[in-house]
Amino acid sequence: MAEKKAPSAPGPGDEGDESLEREIDGLESFLQEAEDLTRDVAVTAKEQAGAVAVVSGKKEDPQRRWIAEGLQQPVEVLTEVNPGPEAGKDAEATFYTLTDSGVGVAVRQDGLRVYLTKVAPEVEEGSQVEAVLRSLHLAKVDAAAIKSALKRN
């Protein structure tokens, strides 16, 4: 009978890191594909909804309404913005912005990214910013990142 040999841990001269690098490259590719697919789904959903619905004689964007519902805010407080090339990968995306208690945010059309765009001078502490962001029912609010960003400005 042949014995199975237990796998050994990579040693200093082994090339064990190559598989990890391939996995990382695969993850980056997967994340990019997921983001592209999400954007395509959002565009398709918008197209299927006729891109614009008429409500009370006023044109209403269903994606804007969806973002407003997620933030639990009235749709009227959201402003549609298309950033310029300074936004990097998000330059082609549509954002919906709002300001609440001196804190401005921009929510990407697909709802997957939220950027802190403004903190008024009267907002003195990260905890105030964090409270506003939590009131918008965001999935994740990173208090440490908020405090770090406020220290830099």
mmCIF file of C-alpha atoms in Angstrom:
data_model
loop_
_atom_site.group_PDB
_atom_site.id
_atom_site.type_symbol
_atom_site.label_atom_id
_atom_site.label_comp_id
_atom_site.label_asym_id
_atom_site.label_seq_id
_atom_site.Cartn_x
_atom_site.Cartn_y
_atom_site.Cartn_z
ATOM 1 C CA MET A 1 0.000 0.000 0.000
ATOM 2 C CA ALA A 2 1.233 3.474 -0.800
ATOM 3 C CA GLU A 3 1.344 5.972 2.005
ATOM 4 C CA LYS A 4 0.044 9.461 1.583
ATOM 5 C CA LYS A 5 2.617 12.064 2.347
ATOM 6 C CA ALA A 6 1.425 15.073 4.364
ATOM 7 C CA PRO A 7 1.915 18.366 2.556
ATOM 8 C CA SER A 8 4.840 20.315 3.861
ATOM 9 C CA ALA A 9 4.866 24.010 4.589
ATOM 10 C CA PRO A 10 6.714 26.084 1.996
ATOM 11 C CA GLY A 11 10.293 26.725 2.926
ATOM 12 C CA PRO A 12 12.413 29.825 2.301
ATOM 13 C CA GLY A 13 13.371 28.697 -1.211
ATOM 14 C CA ASP A 14 9.893 27.468 -2.188
ATOM 15 C CA GLU A 15 7.640 29.367 -4.540
ATOM 16 C CA GLY A 16 4.532 29.119 -2.307
ATOM 17 C CA ASP A 17 3.719 32.799 -2.772
ATOM 18 C CA GLU A 18 2.971 32.368 -6.498
ATOM 19 C CA SER A 19 -0.385 30.711 -5.845
ATOM 20 C CA LEU A 20 -1.295 33.472 -3.421
ATOM 21 C CA GLU A 21 -0.421 36.117 -6.035
ATOM 22 C CA ARG A 22 -2.605 34.301 -8.592
ATOM 23 C CA GLU A 23 -5.473 34.229 -6.073
ATOM 24 C CA ILE A 24 -5.076 37.962 -5.392
ATOM 25 C CA ASP A 25 -5.022 38.701 -9.134
ATOM 26 C CA GLY A 26 -8.106 36.517 -9.491
ATOM 27 C CA LEU A 27 -9.829 38.392 -6.665
ATOM 28 C CA GLU A 28 -9.135 41.785 -8.246
ATOM 29 C CA SER A 29 -10.493 40.517 -11.552
ATOM 30 C CA PHE A 30 -13.551 39.047 -9.796
ATOM 31 C CA LEU A 31 -14.249 42.323 -7.965
ATOM 32 C CA GLN A 32 -13.958 44.320 -11.195
ATOM 33 C CA GLU A 33 -16.318 41.918 -12.971
ATOM 34 C CA ALA A 34 -18.788 42.150 -10.069
ATOM 35 C CA GLU A 35 -18.684 45.944 -10.194
ATOM 36 C CA ASP A 36 -19.199 45.939 -13.990
ATOM 37 C CA LEU A 37 -22.079 43.474 -13.670
ATOM 38 C CA THR A 38 -23.699 45.573 -10.941
ATOM 39 C CA ARG A 39 -23.433 48.676 -13.107
ATOM 40 C CA ASP A 40 -24.937 46.749 -16.065
ATOM 41 C CA VAL A 41 -27.803 45.481 -13.892
ATOM 42 C CA ALA A 42 -28.510 49.024 -12.660
ATOM 43 C CA VAL A 43 -28.547 50.338 -16.234
ATOM 44 C CA THR A 44 -30.746 47.454 -17.427
ATOM 45 C CA ALA A 45 -33.189 47.977 -14.546
ATOM 46 C CA LYS A 46 -33.312 51.668 -15.351
ATOM 47 C CA GLU A 47 -33.937 50.953 -19.033
ATOM 48 C CA GLN A 48 -36.669 48.433 -18.213
ATOM 49 C CA ALA A 49 -38.350 50.961 -15.976
ATOM 50 C CA GLY A 50 -38.421 53.277 -18.954
ATOM 51 C CA ALA A 51 -35.642 55.320 -17.329
ATOM 52 C CA VAL A 52 -38.212 57.847 -16.195
ATOM 53 C CA ALA A 53 -41.562 57.440 -14.498
ATOM 54 C CA VAL A 54 -44.109 60.215 -14.365
ATOM 55 C CA VAL A 55 -45.428 60.871 -10.880
ATOM 56 C CA SER A 56 -47.812 63.746 -10.211
ATOM 57 C CA GLY A 57 -46.828 65.415 -13.486
ATOM 58 C CA LYS A 58 -43.168 65.370 -12.409
ATOM 59 C CA LYS A 59 -40.415 63.207 -13.861
ATOM 60 C CA GLU A 60 -38.931 60.839 -11.296
ATOM 61 C CA ASP A 61 -35.875 58.628 -11.633
ATOM 62 C CA PRO A 62 -36.566 55.150 -10.167
ATOM 63 C CA GLN A 63 -32.897 54.740 -9.197
ATOM 64 C CA ARG A 64 -32.993 58.007 -7.251
ATOM 65 C CA ARG A 65 -36.143 56.831 -5.487
ATOM 66 C CA TRP A 66 -34.450 53.507 -4.637
ATOM 67 C CA ILE A 67 -31.423 55.320 -3.131
ATOM 68 C CA ALA A 68 -33.718 57.656 -1.155
ATOM 69 C CA GLU A 69 -35.642 54.691 0.238
ATOM 70 C CA GLY A 70 -32.401 52.988 1.292
ATOM 71 C CA LEU A 71 -31.220 56.136 3.061
ATOM 72 C CA GLN A 72 -34.723 56.592 4.494
ATOM 73 C CA GLN A 73 -34.769 60.143 3.183
ATOM 74 C CA PRO A 74 -37.314 61.998 1.039
ATOM 75 C CA VAL A 75 -36.424 61.745 -2.648
ATOM 76 C CA GLU A 76 -36.545 65.552 -2.917
ATOM 77 C CA VAL A 77 -33.379 65.969 -0.798
ATOM 78 C CA LEU A 78 -31.239 64.043 -3.304
ATOM 79 C CA THR A 79 -29.435 65.859 -6.080
ATOM 80 C CA GLU A 80 -28.117 63.976 -9.107
ATOM 81 C CA VAL A 81 -24.435 64.630 -9.863
ATOM 82 C CA ASN A 82 -22.093 63.323 -12.548
ATOM 83 C CA PRO A 83 -18.478 63.801 -11.393
ATOM 84 C CA GLY A 84 -15.662 64.755 -13.728
ATOM 85 C CA PRO A 85 -12.407 62.933 -14.479
ATOM 86 C CA GLU A 86 -11.076 63.747 -11.006
ATOM 87 C CA ALA A 87 -13.338 60.963 -9.711
ATOM 88 C CA GLY A 88 -11.117 58.299 -11.311
ATOM 89 C CA LYS A 89 -12.973 55.002 -11.791
ATOM 90 C CA ASP A 90 -16.202 56.651 -10.634
ATOM 91 C CA ALA A 91 -16.037 59.423 -13.265
ATOM 92 C CA GLU A 92 -18.660 57.716 -15.419
ATOM 93 C CA ALA A 93 -21.001 56.941 -12.522
ATOM 94 C CA THR A 94 -24.015 58.930 -11.436
ATOM 95 C CA PHE A 95 -24.163 59.980 -7.796
ATOM 96 C CA TYR A 96 -26.960 61.218 -5.591
ATOM 97 C CA THR A 97 -25.895 63.774 -3.013
ATOM 98 C CA LEU A 98 -27.446 65.162 0.123
ATOM 99 C CA THR A 99 -26.384 67.242 3.090
ATOM 100 C CA ASP A 100 -27.670 66.558 6.575
ATOM 101 C CA SER A 101 -26.607 68.516 9.686
ATOM 102 C CA GLY A 102 -23.578 69.938 7.881
ATOM 103 C CA VAL A 103 -22.377 66.561 6.584
ATOM 104 C CA GLY A 104 -22.488 65.969 2.819
ATOM 105 C CA VAL A 105 -22.469 62.537 1.211
ATOM 106 C CA ALA A 106 -22.511 61.234 -2.348
ATOM 107 C CA VAL A 107 -24.053 57.804 -2.963
ATOM 108 C CA ARG A 108 -23.096 56.041 -6.181
ATOM 109 C CA GLN A 109 -26.054 55.066 -8.375
ATOM 110 C CA ASP A 110 -25.608 51.362 -7.627
ATOM 111 C CA GLY A 111 -25.617 52.052 -3.883
ATOM 112 C CA LEU A 112 -22.292 50.259 -3.334
ATOM 113 C CA ARG A 113 -20.153 53.292 -2.506
ATOM 114 C CA VAL A 114 -20.742 56.343 -0.376
ATOM 115 C CA TYR A 115 -18.306 59.231 -0.200
ATOM 116 C CA LEU A 116 -18.101 61.868 2.508
ATOM 117 C CA THR A 117 -18.071 65.100 0.484
ATOM 118 C CA LYS A 118 -18.493 67.861 3.034
ATOM 119 C CA VAL A 119 -18.071 68.504 6.726
ATOM 120 C CA ALA A 120 -19.183 71.993 7.769
ATOM 121 C CA PRO A 121 -16.922 73.965 10.146
ATOM 122 C CA GLU A 122 -19.534 73.755 12.912
ATOM 123 C CA VAL A 123 -19.192 69.945 12.898
ATOM 124 C CA GLU A 124 -16.315 69.531 15.316
ATOM 125 C CA GLU A 125 -16.118 65.845 16.104
ATOM 126 C CA GLY A 126 -15.985 62.585 14.215
ATOM 127 C CA SER A 127 -18.788 61.291 16.414
ATOM 128 C CA GLN A 128 -21.133 63.919 14.923
ATOM 129 C CA VAL A 129 -20.217 62.795 11.403
ATOM 130 C CA GLU A 130 -20.591 59.162 12.412
ATOM 131 C CA ALA A 131 -24.048 59.855 13.891
ATOM 132 C CA VAL A 132 -25.242 61.487 10.664
ATOM 133 C CA LEU A 133 -23.892 58.602 8.560
ATOM 134 C CA ARG A 134 -25.547 56.034 10.833
ATOM 135 C CA SER A 135 -28.840 57.926 10.571
ATOM 136 C CA LEU A 136 -28.664 57.301 6.803
ATOM 137 C CA HIS A 137 -28.765 53.548 7.473
ATOM 138 C CA LEU A 138 -25.482 52.772 5.701
ATOM 139 C CA ALA A 139 -24.329 49.160 5.917
ATOM 140 C CA LYS A 140 -20.888 50.025 7.302
ATOM 141 C CA VAL A 141 -19.598 53.182 8.955
ATOM 142 C CA ASP A 142 -15.880 53.144 9.754
ATOM 143 C CA ALA A 143 -15.406 55.472 12.746
ATOM 144 C CA ALA A 144 -11.592 55.212 12.611
ATOM 145 C CA ALA A 145 -11.522 56.248 8.938
ATOM 146 C CA ILE A 146 -13.801 59.214 9.684
ATOM 147 C CA LYS A 147 -11.568 60.430 12.514
ATOM 148 C CA SER A 148 -8.479 59.991 10.342
ATOM 149 C CA ALA A 149 -10.038 61.969 7.479
ATOM 150 C CA LEU A 150 -11.094 64.787 9.813
ATOM 151 C CA LYS A 151 -7.581 65.048 11.273
ATOM 152 C CA ARG A 152 -6.103 65.482 7.777
ATOM 153 C CA ASN A 153 -8.384 68.417 6.995
#
